[in-house]
Short mmCIF file of C-alpha atoms and ligand atoms in Angstrom, two decimals:
data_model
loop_
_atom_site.label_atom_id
_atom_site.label_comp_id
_atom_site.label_asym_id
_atom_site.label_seq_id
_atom_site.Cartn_x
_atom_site.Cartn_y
_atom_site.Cartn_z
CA UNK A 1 89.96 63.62 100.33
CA UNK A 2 89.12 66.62 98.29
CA UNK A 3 91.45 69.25 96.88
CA UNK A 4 90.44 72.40 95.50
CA UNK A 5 93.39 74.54 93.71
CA UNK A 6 92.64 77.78 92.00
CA UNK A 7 94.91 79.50 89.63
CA UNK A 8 95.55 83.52 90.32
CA UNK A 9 97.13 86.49 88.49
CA UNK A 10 96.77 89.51 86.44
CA UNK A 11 96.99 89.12 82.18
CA UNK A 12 99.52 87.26 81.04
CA UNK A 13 100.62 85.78 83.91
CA UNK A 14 100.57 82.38 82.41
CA UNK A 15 97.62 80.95 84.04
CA UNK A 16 96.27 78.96 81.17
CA UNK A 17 99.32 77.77 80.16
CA UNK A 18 100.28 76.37 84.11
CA UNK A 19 96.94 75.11 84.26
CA UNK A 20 97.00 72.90 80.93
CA UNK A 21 100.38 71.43 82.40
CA UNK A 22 99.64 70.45 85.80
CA UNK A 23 95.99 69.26 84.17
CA UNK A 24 97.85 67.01 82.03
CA UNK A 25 100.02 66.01 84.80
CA UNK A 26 97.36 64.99 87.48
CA UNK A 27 95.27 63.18 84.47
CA UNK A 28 99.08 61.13 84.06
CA UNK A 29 98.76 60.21 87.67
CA UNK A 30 95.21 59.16 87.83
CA UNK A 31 93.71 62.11 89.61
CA UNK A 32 89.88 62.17 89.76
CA UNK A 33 90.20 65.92 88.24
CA UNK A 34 87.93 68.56 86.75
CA UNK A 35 89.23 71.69 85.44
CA UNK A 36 87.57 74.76 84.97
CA UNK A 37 87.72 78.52 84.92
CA UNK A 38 85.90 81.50 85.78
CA UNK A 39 84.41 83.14 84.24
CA UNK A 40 82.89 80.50 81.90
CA UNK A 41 83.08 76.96 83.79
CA UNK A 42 79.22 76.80 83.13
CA UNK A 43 77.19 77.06 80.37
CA UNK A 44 75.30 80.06 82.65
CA UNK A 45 78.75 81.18 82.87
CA UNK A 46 79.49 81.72 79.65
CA UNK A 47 76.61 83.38 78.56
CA UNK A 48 77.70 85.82 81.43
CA UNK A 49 80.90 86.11 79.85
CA UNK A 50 80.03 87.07 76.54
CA UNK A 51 77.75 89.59 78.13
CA UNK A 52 80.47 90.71 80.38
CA UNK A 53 83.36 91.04 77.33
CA UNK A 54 81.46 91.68 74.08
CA UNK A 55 81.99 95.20 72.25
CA UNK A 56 78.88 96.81 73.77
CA UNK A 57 75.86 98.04 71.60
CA UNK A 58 75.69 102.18 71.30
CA UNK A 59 72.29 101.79 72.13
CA UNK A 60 73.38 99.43 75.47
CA UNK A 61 73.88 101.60 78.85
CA UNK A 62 77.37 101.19 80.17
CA UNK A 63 77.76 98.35 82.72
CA UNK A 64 78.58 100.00 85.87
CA UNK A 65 81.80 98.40 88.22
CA UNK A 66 78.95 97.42 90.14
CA UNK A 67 76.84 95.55 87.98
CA UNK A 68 79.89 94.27 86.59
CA UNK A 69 80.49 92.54 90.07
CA UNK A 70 77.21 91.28 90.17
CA UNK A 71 77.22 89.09 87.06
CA UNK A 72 81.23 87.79 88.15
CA UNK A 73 79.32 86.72 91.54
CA UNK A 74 76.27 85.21 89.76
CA UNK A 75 78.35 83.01 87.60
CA UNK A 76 80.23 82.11 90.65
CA UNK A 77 77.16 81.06 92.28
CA UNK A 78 76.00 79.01 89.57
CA UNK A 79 79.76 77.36 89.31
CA UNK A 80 80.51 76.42 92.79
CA UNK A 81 76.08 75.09 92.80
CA UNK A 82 76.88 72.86 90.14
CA UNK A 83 80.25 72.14 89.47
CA UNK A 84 82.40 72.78 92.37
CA UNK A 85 80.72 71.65 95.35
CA UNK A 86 79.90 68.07 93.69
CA UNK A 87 83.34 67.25 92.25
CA UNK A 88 84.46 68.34 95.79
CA UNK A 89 81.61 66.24 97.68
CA UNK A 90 82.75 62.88 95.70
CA UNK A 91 86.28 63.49 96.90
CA UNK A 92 87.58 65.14 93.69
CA UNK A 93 90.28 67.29 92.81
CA UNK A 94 89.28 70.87 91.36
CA UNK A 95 91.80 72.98 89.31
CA UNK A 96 90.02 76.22 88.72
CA UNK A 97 91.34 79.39 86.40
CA UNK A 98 90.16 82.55 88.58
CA UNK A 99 87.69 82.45 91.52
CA UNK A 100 86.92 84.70 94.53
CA UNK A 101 90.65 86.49 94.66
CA UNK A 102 90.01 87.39 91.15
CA UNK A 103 86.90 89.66 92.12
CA UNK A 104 89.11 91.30 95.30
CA UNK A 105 91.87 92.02 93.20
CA UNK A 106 90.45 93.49 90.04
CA UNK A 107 86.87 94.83 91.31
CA UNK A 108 87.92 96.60 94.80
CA UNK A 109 91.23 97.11 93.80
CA UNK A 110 91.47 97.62 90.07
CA UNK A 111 87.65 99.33 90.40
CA UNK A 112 88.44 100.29 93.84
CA UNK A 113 84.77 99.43 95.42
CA UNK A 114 85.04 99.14 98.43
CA UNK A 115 87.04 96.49 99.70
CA UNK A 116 84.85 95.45 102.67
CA UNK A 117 81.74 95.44 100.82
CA UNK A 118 83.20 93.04 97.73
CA UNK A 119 84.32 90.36 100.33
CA UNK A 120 80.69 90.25 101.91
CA UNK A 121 78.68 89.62 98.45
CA UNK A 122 82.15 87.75 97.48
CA UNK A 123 81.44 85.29 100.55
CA UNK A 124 77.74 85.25 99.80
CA UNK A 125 78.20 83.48 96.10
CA UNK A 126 80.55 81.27 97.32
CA UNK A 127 78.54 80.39 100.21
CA UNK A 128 82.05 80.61 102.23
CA UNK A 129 84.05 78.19 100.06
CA UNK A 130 87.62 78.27 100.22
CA UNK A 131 90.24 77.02 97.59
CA UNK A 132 92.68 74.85 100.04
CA UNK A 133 95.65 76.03 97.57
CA UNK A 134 95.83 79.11 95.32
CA UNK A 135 99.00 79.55 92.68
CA UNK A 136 99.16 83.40 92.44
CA UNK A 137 101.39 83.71 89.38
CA UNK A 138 103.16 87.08 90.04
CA UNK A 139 104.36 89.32 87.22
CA UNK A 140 105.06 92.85 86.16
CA UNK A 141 101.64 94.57 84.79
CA UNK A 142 103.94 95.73 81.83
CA UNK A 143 105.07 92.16 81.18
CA UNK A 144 101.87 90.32 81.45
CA UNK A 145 100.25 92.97 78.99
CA UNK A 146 103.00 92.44 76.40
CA UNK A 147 102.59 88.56 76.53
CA UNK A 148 98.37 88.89 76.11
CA UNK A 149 97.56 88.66 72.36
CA UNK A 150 96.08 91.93 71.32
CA UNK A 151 92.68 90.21 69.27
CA UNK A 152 91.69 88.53 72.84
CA UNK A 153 91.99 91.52 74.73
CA UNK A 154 88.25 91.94 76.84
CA UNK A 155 87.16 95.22 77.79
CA UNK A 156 88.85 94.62 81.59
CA UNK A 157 92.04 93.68 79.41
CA UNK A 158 92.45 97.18 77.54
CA UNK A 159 92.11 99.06 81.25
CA UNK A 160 95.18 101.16 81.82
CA UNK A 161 98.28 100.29 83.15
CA UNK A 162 97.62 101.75 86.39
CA UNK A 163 94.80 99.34 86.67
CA UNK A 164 96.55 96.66 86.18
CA UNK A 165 98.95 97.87 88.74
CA UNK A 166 96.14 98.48 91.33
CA UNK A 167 95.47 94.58 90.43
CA UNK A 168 98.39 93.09 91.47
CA UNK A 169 98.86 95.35 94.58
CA UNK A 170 95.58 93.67 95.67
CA UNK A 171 97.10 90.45 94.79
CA UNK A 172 100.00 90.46 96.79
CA UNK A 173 97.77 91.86 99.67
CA UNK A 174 95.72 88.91 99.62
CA UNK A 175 98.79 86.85 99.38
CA UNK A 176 100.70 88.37 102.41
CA UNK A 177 97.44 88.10 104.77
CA UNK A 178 96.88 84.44 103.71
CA UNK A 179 100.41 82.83 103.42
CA UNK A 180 99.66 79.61 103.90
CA UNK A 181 96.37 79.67 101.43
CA UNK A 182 98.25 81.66 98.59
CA UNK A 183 101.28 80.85 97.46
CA UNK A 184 103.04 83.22 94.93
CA UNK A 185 105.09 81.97 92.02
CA UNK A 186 107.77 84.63 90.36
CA UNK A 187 105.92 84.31 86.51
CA UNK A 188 108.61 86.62 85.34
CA UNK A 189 110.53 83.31 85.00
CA UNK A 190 110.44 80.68 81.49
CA UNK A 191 106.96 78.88 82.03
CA UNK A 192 108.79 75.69 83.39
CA UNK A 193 110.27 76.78 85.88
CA UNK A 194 106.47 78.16 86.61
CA UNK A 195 104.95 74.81 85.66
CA UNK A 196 107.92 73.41 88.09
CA UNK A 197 107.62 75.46 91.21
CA UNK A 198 103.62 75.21 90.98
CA UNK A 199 104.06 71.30 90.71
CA UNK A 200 106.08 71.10 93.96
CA UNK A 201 103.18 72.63 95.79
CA UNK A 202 100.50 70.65 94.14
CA UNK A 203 102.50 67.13 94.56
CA UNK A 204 102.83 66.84 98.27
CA UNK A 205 98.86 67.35 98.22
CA UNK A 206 98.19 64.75 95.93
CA UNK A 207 100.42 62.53 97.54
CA UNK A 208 98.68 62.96 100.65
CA UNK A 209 95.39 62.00 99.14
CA UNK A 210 97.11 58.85 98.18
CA UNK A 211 97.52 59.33 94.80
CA UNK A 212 101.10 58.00 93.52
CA UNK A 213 102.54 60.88 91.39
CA UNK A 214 104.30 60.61 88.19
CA UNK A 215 106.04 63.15 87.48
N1 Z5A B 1 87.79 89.08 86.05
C1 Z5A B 1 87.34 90.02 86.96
O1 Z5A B 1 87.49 91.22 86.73
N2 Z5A B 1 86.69 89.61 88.09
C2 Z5A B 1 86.48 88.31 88.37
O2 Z5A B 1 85.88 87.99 89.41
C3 Z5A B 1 86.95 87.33 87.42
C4 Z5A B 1 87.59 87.75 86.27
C5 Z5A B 1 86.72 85.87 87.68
C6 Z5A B 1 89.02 87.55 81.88
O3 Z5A B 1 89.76 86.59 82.59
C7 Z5A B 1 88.96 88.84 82.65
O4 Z5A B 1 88.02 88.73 83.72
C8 Z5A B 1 90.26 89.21 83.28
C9 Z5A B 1 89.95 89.39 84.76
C10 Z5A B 1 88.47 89.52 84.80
N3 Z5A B 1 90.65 90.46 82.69
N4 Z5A B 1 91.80 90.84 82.62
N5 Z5A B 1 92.80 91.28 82.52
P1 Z5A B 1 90.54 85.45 81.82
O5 Z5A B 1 91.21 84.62 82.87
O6 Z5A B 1 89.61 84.80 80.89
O7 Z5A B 1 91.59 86.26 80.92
P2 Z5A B 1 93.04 86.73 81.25
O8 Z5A B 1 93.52 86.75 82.62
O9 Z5A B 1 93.05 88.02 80.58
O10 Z5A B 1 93.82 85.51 80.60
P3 Z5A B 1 95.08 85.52 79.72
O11 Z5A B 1 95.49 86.81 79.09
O12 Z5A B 1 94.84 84.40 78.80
O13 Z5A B 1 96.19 85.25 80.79
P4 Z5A B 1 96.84 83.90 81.27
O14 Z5A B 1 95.92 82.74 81.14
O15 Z5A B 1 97.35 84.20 82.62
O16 Z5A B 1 98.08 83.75 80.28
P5 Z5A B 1 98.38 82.56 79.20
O17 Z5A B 1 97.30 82.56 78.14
O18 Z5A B 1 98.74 81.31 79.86
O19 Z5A B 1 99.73 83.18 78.59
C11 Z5A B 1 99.70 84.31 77.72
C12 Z5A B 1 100.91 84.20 76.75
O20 Z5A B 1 102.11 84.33 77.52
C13 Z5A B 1 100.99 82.84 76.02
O21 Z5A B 1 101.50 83.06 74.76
C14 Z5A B 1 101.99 82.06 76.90
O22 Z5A B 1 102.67 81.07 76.17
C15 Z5A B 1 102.93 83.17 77.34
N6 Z5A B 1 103.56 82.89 78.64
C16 Z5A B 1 102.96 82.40 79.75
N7 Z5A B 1 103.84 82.29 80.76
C17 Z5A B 1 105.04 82.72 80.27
C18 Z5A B 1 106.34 82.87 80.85
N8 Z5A B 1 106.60 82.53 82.11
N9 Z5A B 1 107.32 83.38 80.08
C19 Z5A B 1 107.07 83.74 78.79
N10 Z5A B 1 105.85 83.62 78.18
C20 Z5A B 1 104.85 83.13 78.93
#
């Protein structure tokens, strides 16, 4: 009876702004929902994030791309321990901002550790859970990083445009070796037709779980 959807893409792609729609739509139709994001769904998790995107001290050693792993995947832990697993274990449906393809994409592609490596101690904090649907919201690197306002930009934010580039190449990796897991949405489009084409793969599942849809 559970669902659990996760929300994918490089800066700017539009993932908060999908995410508040089809939130508002599922809450219309009755859906036992929690939304969250990574990383931050947790009170842990924020304290991880304001370590992880604060200006850094002078007198603060830099955090390596491997520590910088490390505290994605211990937030991660903590999330799917506490909120995850139990919304999923009471039949509930989870709409999460960034999870597990986040930490492929940007840390073994963007930092380009190596690949192999990131999906063992990726697998390890998730203790092997899967989303059953990921949105991967697909749009230039040039785009996205135009649309980002410049005062929220975090310290992975300001990486170069090749970075970003790296990103999405990982992206639409992950997406062309799991089809039927990740399905990619064309974000260069206006947001509804986003919101649209996300909602006509999220509907049929809800449906299926018997909930009568709305909208
Ligand atoms: N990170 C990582 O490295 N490893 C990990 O394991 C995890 C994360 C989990 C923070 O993530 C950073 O953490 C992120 C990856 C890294 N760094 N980067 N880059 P975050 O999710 O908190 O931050 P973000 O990805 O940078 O979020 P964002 O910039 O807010 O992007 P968004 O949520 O996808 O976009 P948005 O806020 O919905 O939209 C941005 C603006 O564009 C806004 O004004 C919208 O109205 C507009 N917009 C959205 N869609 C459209 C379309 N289709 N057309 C026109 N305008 C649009």
């Amino acid at each position: 009876m559970a669902l659990f959807i996760t929300i994918e893409g490089g800066e700017g792609a539009g993932k908060s702004a999908v995410s508040a729609e089809l939130a508002a739509r599922m809450t219309a139709s009755g859906v036992d929902l929690v939304t969250t994001f990574e990383p931050g769904g947790t009170a842990l998790g924020r304290e991880l994030r304001s370590l992880l995107f604060r200006e850094q001290p002078a007198t603060m050693e830099p955090i390596s791309p491997w520590t910088e792993t490390f505290l994605f995947l211990a937030g991660r832990a903590h999330h799917v321990e506490t909120v995850i697993r139990p919304t999923l274990a009471r039949g509930g449906v989870v709409l999460c901002d960034r999870f597990a393809d986040s930490t492929i994409a940007y840390q073994a592609y963007g930092r380009q550790l190596d690949l192999e490596r990131v999906r063992e101690v990726n697998l390890l904090a998730t203790d092997g859970l899967q989303p059953n649907l990921t949105l991967f919201l697909d749009v230039p690197a040039l785009e996205g990083l135009r649309r980002a306002h410049p005062e929220e930009q975090d310290r992975i934010g300001m990486e170069t445009v090749e970075f970003h580039n790296r990103v999405l190449e990982g992206y639409r990796r992950l997406a062309l070796a799991e089809p039927d897991r990740i399905r990619t949405i064309d974000a260069g489009q206006p947001l509804a037709h986003v919101i649209e084409e996300a909602w006509a793969l999220i509907s049929p599942r809800l449906i299926r779980l018997g909930y009568q849809i709305s909208a």
